Coordinates of C-alpha atoms in Angstrom, one line a residue:
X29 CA -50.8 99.0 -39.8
X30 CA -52.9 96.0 -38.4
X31 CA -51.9 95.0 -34.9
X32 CA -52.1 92.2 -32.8
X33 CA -52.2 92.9 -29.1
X34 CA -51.0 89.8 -27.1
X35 CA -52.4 89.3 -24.1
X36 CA -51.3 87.2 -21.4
X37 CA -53.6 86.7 -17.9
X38 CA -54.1 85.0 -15.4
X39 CA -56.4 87.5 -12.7
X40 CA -58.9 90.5 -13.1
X41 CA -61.3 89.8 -16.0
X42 CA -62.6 93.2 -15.3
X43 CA -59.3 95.2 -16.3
X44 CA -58.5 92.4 -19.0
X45 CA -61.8 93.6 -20.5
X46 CA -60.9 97.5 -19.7
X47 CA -58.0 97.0 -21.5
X48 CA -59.7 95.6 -24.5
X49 CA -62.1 98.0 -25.1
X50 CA -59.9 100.3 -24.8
X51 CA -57.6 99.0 -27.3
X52 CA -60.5 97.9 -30.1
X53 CA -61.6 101.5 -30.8
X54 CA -58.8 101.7 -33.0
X55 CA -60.0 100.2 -36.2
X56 CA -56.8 98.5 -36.9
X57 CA -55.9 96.8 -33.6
X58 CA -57.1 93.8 -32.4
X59 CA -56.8 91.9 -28.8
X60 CA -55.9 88.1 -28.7
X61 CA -56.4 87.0 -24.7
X62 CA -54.9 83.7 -23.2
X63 CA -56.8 83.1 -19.6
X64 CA -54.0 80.6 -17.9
X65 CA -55.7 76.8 -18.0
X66 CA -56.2 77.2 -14.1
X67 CA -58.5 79.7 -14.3
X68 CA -62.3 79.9 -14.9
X69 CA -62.8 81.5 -18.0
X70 CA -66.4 82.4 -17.5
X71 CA -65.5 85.8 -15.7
X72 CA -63.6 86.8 -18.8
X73 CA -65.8 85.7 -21.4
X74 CA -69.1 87.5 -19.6
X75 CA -66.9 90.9 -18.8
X76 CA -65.9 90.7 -22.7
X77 CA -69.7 89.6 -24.0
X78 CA -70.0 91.5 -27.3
X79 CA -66.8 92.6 -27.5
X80 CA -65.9 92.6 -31.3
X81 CA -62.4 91.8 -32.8
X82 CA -61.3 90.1 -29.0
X83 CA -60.4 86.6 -29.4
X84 CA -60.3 84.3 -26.1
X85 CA -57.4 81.9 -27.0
X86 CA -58.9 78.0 -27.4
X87 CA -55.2 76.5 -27.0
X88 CA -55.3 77.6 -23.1
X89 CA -52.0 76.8 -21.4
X90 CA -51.4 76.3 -17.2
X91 CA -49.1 78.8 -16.8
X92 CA -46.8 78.9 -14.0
X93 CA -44.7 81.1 -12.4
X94 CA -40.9 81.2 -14.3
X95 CA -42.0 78.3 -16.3
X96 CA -41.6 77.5 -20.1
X97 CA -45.1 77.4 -19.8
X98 CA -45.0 81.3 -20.7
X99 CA -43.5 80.9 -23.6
X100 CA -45.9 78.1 -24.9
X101 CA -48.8 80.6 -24.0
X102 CA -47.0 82.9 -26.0
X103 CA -47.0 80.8 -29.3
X104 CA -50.1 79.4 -28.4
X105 CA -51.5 83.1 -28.6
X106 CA -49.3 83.9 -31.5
X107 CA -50.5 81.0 -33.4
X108 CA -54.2 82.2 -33.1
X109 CA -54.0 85.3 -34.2
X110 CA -52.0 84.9 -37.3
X111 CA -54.4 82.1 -38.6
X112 CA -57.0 84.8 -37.9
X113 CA -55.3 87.8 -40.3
X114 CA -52.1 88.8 -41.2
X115 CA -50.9 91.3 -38.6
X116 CA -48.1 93.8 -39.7
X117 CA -47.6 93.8 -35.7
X118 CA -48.0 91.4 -32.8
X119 CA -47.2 93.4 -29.5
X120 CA -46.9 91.0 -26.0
X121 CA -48.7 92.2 -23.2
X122 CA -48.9 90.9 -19.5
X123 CA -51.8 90.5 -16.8
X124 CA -52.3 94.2 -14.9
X125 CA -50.5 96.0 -17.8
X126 CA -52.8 98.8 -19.3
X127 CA -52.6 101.8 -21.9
X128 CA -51.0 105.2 -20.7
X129 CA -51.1 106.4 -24.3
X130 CA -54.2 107.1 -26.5
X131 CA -54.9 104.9 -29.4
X132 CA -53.8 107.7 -32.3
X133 CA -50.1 108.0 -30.1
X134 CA -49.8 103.9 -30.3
X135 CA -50.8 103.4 -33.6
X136 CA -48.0 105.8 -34.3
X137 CA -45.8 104.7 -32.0
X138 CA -45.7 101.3 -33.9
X139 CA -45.5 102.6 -37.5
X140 CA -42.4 104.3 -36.7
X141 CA -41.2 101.1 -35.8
X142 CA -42.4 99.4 -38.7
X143 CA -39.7 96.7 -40.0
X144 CA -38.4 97.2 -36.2
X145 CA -38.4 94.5 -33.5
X146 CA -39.1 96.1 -30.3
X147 CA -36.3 94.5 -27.9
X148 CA -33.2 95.5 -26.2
X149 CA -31.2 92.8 -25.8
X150 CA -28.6 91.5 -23.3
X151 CA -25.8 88.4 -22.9
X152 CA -25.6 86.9 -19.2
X153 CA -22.3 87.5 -17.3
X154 CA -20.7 83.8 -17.3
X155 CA -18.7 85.2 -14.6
X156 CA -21.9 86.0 -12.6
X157 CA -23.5 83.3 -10.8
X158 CA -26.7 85.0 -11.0
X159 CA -26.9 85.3 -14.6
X160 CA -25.8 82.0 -15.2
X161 CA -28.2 80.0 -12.9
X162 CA -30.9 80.2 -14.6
X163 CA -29.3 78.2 -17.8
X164 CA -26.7 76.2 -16.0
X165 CA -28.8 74.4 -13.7
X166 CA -32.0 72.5 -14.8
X167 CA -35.0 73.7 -13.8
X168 CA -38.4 72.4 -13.4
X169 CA -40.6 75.2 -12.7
X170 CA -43.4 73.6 -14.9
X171 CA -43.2 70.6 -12.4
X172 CA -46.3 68.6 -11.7
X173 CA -45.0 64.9 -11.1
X174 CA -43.6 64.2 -7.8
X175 CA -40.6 63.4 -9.3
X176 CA -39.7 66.6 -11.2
X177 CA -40.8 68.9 -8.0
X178 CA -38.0 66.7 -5.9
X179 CA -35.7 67.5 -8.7
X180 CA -37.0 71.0 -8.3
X181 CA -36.3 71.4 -4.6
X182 CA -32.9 69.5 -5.1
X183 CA -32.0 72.6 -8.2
X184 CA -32.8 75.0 -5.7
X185 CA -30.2 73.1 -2.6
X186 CA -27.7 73.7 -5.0
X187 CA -29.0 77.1 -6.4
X188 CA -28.7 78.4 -2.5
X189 CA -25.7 76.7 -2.0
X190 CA -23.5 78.2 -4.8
X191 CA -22.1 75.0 -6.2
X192 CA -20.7 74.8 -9.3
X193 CA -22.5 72.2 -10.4
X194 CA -22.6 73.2 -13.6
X195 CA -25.4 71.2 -16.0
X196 CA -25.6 73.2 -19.3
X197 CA -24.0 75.2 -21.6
X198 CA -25.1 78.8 -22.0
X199 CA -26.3 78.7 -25.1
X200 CA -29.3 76.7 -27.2
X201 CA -28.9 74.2 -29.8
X202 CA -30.5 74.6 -32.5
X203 CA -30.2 73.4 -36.5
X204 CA -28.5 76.8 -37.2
X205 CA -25.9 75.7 -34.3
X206 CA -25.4 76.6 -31.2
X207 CA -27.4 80.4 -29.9
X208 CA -25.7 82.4 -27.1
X209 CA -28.0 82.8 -25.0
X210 CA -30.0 86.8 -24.6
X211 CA -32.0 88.5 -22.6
X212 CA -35.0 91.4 -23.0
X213 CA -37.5 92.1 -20.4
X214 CA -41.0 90.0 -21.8
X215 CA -43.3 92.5 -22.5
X216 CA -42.0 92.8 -26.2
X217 CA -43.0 93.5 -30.0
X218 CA -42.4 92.1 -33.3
X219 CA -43.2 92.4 -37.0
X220 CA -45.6 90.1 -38.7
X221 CA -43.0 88.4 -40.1
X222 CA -40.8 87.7 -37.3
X223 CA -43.7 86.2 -35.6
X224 CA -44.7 83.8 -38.4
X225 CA -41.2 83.0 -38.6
X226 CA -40.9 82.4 -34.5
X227 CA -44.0 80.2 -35.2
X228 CA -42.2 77.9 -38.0
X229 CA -38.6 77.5 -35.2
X230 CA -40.6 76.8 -32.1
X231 CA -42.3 73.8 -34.6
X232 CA -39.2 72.5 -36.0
X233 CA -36.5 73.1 -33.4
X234 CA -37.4 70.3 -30.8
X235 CA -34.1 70.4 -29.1
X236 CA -34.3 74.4 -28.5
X237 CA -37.5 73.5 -26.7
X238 CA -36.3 71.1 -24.9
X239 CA -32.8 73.6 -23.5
X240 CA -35.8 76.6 -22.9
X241 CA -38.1 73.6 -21.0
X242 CA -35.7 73.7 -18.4
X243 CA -33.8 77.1 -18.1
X244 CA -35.6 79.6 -14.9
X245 CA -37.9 81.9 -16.7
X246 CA -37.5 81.6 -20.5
X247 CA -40.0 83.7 -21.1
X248 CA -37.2 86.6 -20.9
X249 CA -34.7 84.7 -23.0
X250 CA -36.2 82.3 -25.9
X251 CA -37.9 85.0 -28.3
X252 CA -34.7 87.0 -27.7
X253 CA -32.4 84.0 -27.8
X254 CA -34.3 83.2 -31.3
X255 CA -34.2 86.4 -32.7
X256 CA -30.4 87.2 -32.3
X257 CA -29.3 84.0 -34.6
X258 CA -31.5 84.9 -36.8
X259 CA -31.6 87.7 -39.8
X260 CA -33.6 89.8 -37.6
X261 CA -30.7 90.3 -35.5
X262 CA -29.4 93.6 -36.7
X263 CA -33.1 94.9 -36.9
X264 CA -34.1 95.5 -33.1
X265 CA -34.6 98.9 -31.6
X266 CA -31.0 99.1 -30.7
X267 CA -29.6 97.7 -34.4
X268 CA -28.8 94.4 -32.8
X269 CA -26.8 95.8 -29.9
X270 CA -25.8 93.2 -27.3
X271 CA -25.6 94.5 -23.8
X272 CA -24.1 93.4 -20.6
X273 CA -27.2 94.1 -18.0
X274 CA -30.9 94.8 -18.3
X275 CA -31.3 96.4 -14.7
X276 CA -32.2 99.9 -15.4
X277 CA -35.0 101.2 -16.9
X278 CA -33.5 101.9 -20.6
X279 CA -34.1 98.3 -21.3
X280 CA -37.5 98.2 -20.9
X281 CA -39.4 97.7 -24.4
X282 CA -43.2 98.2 -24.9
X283 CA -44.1 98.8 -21.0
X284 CA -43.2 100.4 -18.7
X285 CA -42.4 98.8 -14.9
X286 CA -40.9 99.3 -11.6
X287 CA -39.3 96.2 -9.9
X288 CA -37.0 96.8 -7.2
X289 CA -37.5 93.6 -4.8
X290 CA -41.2 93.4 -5.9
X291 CA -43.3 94.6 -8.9
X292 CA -44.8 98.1 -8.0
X293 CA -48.9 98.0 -8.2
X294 CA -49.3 101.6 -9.7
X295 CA -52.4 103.5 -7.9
X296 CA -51.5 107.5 -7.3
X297 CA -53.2 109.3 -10.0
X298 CA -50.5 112.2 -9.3
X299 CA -48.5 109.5 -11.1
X300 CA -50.0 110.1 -14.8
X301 CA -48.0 113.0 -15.8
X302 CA -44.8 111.1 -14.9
X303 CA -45.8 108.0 -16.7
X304 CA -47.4 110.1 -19.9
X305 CA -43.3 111.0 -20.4
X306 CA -42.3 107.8 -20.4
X307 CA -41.3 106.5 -24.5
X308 CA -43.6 103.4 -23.1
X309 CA -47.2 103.1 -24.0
X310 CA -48.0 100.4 -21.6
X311 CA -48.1 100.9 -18.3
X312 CA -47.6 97.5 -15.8
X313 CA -48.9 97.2 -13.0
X314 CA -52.2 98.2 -11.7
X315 CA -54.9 96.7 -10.5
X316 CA -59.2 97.0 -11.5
X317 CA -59.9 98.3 -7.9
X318 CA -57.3 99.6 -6.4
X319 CA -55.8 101.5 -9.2
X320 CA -59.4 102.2 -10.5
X321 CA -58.9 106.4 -9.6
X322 CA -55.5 106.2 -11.9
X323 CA -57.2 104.4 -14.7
X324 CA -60.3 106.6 -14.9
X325 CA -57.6 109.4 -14.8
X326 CA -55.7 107.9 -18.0
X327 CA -59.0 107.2 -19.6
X328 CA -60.3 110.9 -19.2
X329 CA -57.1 112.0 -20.2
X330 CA -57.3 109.9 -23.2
X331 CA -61.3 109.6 -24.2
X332 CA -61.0 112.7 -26.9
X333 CA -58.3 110.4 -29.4
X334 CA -59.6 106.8 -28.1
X335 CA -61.4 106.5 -31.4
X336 CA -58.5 108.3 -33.6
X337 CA -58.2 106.5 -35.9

């Protein structure tokens, strides 16, 4: 099985290239990185000098925070790596995420998914004003003009405020008709085919764009969203179950995180054992230097498969 790891960052060039390495030892994956526009890229291409079957993605979006921008990183990333080789596998990965697992355990991992998409899916509450704000209301979190950050700030007044001032439907129009809206948690993997297909609907479906331009962090919701009208619906982890929250951590999909106000910056190398049990082989978050005693733990723990191939 060829895989396509999808990699999303914006910081650390020293563990994006960590993670790399350790990744391309396996003969049959390969590590597609978008470096987000504001960034210089010249840490990351020196810490990844000589670094075969890593691609730095040329279509560089400016990524910010909750933003559609995500999602058009996403594609962008997707895009490259398909015109590059036909992948049986694209797996989404985000910035300070690393690999618990050693390559032999992932590469199996994924062929026992294989036909799978690797998503648990769940429908917003429309009775839940904090499910529903983030499609009701239009959002701007892209915003560079003047004008859209004042619309922005206004979004927010009434976001605070609790107003029905309801904008949008909760669900995304589309040429098949109109998609209820779902949910998964980001860090997500598809076949080869549900990605090509992705590719084709993001081109032709200019008014699904548009809704996802302006919903709060479609990054959790358009693959989804796109996936559950479509014959791959029935043929996620869960057989195409629907639920009604994603707040535990059963609905995490390809890594494994901890987010109770904030996201939790894993450094404790008594940790491993715990997150070795985890049904996750990604880990998110750490950090090059203050997590560096954990990682060198994973990677000693690992080093005697890392080239299982």
């Amino acid at each position: 099985m060829k895989i396509a790891f999808i990699y999303l960052v914006h910081d650390d060039p020293e563990l994006t290239a960590r993670v790399a390495k350790r990744l391309i030892q396996h003969r049959n994956f390969d590590v597609f990185i978008h470096v987000d526009r504001k960034v210089d890229i010249d840490a990351f291409k020196e810490k990844l000098l000589g670094s075969p079957r890593v691609q730095l993605i040329v279509e560089r979006k400016e990524i910010h925070w909750a933003g559609y921008s995500q999602v058009e990183a996403t594609i962008s990333t997707i895009r490259q790596a398909l015109e590059s080789k036909d992948y049986d596998r694209l797996v989404i990965l985000q910035g300070g995420s690393y690999p618990v697992w050693p390559n032999s355990r992932i590469a199996a991992y994924y062929e026992n998914l294989s036909g799978v998409q690797e998503l648990r899916m769940s429908e917003p509450d429309l009775a839940v004003f904090n499910d529903v704000h983030k499609y009701r209301f239009n959002w701007y979190m892209d915003a560079t003009s003047g004008t859209r950050k004042f619309q922005n700030l206004f979004t927010r007044f009434l976001f605070r405020a609790r107003l029905p001032f309801w904008r949008k439907p909760v669900q995304a129009p589309s040429t098949r008709g109109p998609l209820p809206i779902r949910e998964a948690w980001a860090q997500v993997s598809i076949t080869g085919e549900c990605a090509r297909e992705l590719l084709e609907f993001h081109q032709n479906e200019s008014a699904y764009n548009d809704y996802f331009a302006k919903t709060y962090a479609p990054d959790e919701s358009y693959i989804p969203t796109f996936i559950a009208g479509s014959k791959y619906s029935a043929q996620t982890v869960e057989g195409g179950r629907i639920r009604r929250a994603r707040n535990s951590t059963d609905m995490l999909n390809t890594t494994y995180f901890e987010y109770p106000n904030t996201i939790r910056v894993f450094t404790d190398p008594l940790d491993l054992s715990f997150l070795l049990d985890r049904r996750q082989p990604f880990l998110r978050k750490v950090d090059s230097r203050r997590s560096l005693e954990l990682l060198d733990l994973i990677d000693l723990k690992t080093e005697s498969s890392l080239g299982d191939f």
